[in-house]
PDB file of C-alpha atoms in Angstrom:
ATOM      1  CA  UNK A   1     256.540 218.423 255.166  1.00 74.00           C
ATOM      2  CA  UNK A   2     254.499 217.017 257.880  1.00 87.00           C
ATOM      3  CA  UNK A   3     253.105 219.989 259.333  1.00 90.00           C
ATOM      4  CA  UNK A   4     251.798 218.376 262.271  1.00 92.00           C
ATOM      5  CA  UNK A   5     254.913 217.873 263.713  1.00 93.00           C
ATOM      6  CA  UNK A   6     255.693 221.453 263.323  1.00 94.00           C
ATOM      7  CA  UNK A   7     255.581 223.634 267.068  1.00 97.00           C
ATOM      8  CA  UNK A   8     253.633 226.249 265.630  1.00 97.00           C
ATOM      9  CA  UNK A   9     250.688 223.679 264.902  1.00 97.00           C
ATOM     10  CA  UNK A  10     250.790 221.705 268.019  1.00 98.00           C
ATOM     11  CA  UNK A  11     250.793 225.539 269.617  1.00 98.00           C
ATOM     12  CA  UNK A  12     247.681 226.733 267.619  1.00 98.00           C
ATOM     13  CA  UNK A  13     246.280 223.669 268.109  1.00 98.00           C
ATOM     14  CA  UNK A  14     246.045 223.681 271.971  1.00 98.00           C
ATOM     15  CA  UNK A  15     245.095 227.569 272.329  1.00 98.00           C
ATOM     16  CA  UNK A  16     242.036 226.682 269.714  1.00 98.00           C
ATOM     17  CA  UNK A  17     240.963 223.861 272.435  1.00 98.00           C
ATOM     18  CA  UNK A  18     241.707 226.578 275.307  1.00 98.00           C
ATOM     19  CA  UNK A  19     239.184 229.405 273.286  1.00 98.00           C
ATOM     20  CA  UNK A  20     236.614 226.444 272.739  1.00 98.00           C
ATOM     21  CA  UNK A  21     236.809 225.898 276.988  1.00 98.00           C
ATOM     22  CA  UNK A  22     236.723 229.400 277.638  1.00 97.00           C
ATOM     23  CA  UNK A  23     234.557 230.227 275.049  1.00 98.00           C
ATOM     24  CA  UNK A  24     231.594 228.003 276.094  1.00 97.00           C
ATOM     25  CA  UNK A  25     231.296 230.399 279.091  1.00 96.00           C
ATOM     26  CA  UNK A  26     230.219 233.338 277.156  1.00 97.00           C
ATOM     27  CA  UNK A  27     226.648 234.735 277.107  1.00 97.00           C
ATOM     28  CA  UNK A  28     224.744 231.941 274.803  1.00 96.00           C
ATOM     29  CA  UNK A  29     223.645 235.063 273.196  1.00 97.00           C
ATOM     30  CA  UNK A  30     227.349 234.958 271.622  1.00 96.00           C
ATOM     31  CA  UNK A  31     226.820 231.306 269.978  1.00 95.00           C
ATOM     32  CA  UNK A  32     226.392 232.875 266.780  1.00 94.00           C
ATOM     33  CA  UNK A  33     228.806 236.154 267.037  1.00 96.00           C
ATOM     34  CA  UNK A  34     231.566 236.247 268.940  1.00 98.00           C
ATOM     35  CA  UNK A  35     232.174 232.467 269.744  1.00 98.00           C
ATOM     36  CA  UNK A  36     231.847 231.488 266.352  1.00 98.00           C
ATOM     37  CA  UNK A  37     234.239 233.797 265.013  1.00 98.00           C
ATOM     38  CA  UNK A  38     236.619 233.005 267.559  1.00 98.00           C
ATOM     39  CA  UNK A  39     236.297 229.459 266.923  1.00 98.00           C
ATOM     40  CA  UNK A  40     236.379 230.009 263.328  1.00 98.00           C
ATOM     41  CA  UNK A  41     239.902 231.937 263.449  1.00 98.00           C
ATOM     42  CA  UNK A  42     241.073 229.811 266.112  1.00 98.00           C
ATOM     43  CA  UNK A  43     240.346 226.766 263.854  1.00 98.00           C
ATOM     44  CA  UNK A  44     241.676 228.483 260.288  1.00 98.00           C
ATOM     45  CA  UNK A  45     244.912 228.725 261.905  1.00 98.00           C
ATOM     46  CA  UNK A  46     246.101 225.087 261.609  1.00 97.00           C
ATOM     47  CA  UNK A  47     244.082 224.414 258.718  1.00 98.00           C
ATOM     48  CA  UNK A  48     245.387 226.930 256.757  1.00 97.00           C
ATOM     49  CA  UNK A  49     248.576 225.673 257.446  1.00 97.00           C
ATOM     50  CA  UNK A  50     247.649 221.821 256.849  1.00 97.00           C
ATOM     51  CA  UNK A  51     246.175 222.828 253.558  1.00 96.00           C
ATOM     52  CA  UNK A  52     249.352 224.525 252.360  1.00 95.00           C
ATOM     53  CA  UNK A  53     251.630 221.764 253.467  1.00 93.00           C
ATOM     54  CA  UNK A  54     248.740 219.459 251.181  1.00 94.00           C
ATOM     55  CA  UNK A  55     249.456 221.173 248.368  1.00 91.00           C
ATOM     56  CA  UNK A  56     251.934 221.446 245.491  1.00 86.00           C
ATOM     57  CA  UNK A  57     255.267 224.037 245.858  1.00 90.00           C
ATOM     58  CA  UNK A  58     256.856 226.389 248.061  1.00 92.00           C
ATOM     59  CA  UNK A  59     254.716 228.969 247.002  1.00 94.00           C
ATOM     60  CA  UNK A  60     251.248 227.685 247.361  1.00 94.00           C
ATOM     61  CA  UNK A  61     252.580 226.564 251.178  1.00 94.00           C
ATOM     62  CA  UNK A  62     253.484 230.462 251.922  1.00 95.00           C
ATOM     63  CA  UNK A  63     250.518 231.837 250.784  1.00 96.00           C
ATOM     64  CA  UNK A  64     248.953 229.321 253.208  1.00 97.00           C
ATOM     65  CA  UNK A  65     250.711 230.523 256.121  1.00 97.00           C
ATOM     66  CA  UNK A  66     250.218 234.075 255.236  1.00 97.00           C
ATOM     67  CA  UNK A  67     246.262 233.281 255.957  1.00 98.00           C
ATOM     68  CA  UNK A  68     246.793 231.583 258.970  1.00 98.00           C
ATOM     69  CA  UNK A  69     248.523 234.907 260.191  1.00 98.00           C
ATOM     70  CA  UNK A  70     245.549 236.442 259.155  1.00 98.00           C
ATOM     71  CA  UNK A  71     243.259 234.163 261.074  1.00 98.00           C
ATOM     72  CA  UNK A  72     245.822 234.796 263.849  1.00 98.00           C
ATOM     73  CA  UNK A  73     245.574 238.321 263.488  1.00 98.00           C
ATOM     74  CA  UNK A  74     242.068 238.138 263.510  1.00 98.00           C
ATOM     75  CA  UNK A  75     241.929 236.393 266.422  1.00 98.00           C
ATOM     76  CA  UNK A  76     244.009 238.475 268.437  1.00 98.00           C
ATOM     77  CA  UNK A  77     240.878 241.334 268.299  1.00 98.00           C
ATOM     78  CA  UNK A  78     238.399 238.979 269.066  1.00 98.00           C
ATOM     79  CA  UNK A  79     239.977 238.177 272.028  1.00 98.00           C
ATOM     80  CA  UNK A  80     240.363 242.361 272.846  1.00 98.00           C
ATOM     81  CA  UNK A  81     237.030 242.936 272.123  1.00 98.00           C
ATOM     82  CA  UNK A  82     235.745 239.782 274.559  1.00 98.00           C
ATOM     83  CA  UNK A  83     237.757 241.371 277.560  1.00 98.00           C
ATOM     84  CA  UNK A  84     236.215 244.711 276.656  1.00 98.00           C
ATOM     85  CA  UNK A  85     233.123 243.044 276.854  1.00 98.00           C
ATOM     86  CA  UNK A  86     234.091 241.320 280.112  1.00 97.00           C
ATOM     87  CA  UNK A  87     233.215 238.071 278.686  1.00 97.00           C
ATOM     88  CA  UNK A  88     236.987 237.483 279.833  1.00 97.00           C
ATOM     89  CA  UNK A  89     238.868 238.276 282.752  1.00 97.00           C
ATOM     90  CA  UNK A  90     242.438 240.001 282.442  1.00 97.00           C
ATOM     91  CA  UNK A  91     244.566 237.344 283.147  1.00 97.00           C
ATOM     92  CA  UNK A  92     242.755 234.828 280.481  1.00 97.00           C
ATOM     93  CA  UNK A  93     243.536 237.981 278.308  1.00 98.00           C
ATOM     94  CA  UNK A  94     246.913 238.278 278.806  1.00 98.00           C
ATOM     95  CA  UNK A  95     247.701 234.626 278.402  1.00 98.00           C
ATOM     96  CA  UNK A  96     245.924 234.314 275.257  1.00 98.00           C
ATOM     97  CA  UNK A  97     247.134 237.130 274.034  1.00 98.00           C
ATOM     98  CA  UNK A  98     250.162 236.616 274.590  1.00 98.00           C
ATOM     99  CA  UNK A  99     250.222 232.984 272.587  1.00 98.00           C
ATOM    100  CA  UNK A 100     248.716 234.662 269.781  1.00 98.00           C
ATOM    101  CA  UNK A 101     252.060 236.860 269.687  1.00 98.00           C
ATOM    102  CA  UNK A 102     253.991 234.143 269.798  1.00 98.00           C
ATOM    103  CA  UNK A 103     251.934 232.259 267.503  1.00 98.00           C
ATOM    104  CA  UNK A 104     251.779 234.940 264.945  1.00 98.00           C
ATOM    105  CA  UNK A 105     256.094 235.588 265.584  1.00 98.00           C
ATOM    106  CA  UNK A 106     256.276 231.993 264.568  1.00 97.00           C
ATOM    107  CA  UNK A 107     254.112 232.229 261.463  1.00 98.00           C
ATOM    108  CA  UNK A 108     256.142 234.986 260.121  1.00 97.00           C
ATOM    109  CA  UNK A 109     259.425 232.733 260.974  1.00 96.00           C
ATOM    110  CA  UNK A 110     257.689 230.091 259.227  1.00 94.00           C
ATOM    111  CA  UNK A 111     257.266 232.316 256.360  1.00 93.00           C
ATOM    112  CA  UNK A 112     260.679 233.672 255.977  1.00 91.00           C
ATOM    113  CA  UNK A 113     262.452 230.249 256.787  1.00 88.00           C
ATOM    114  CA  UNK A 114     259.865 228.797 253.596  1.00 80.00           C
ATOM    115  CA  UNK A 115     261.848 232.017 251.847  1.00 74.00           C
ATOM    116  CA  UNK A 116     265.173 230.633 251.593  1.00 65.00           C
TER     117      UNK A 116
END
């Protein structure tokens, strides 16, 4: 499986590059918090999902994916928590948010298409 090729990746893979944009605006105070775990999760998405497709069996691949939802899941607070702390605005919010859903609905359709 060539998992770059998959929408889910190329999908992850442009929000990460959106968080790293948006996320160099955030109090420098944040370089070691909250932008590096946003990067972090934003990042384990697609790796997660590279690694699985690198390794051996069905199996191996879904487990894989399963921590990219994590990381996806993960994610998704990070972002809540920045727009508490108005390191976002609303409308960055609700787009990213937003992509994460879909992201995360397309993980899980991942997984159960990898079931059959």
């Amino acid at each position: 499986m060539v998992v770059t090729n998959l929408k889910v990746y190329k999908k992850a893979h442009l929000l990460t590059l959106k968080l790293y944009e948006l996320t160099s605006m955030f109090p420098k105070d944040e370089v070691y918090g909250l932008i590096s775990q946003i990067r972090r999760a934003a990042i384990s998405i697609n790796s997660n999902l590279v690694e699985g497709a690198a390794r051996k069996g069905i199996s191996e691949f879904r487990h894989f994916v399963t921590i990219a939802r994590g990381s996806a899941a993960e994610l998704r607070y990070q972002i809540l928590l920045s727009k508490d702390l108005k390191y976002l605005d609303s409308d960055n919010y609700n787009i990213i948010d937003a992509e994460i859903e879909e992201i995360l609905k397309m993980l899980s359709g991942l997984l159960n298409k990898s079931n059959h």
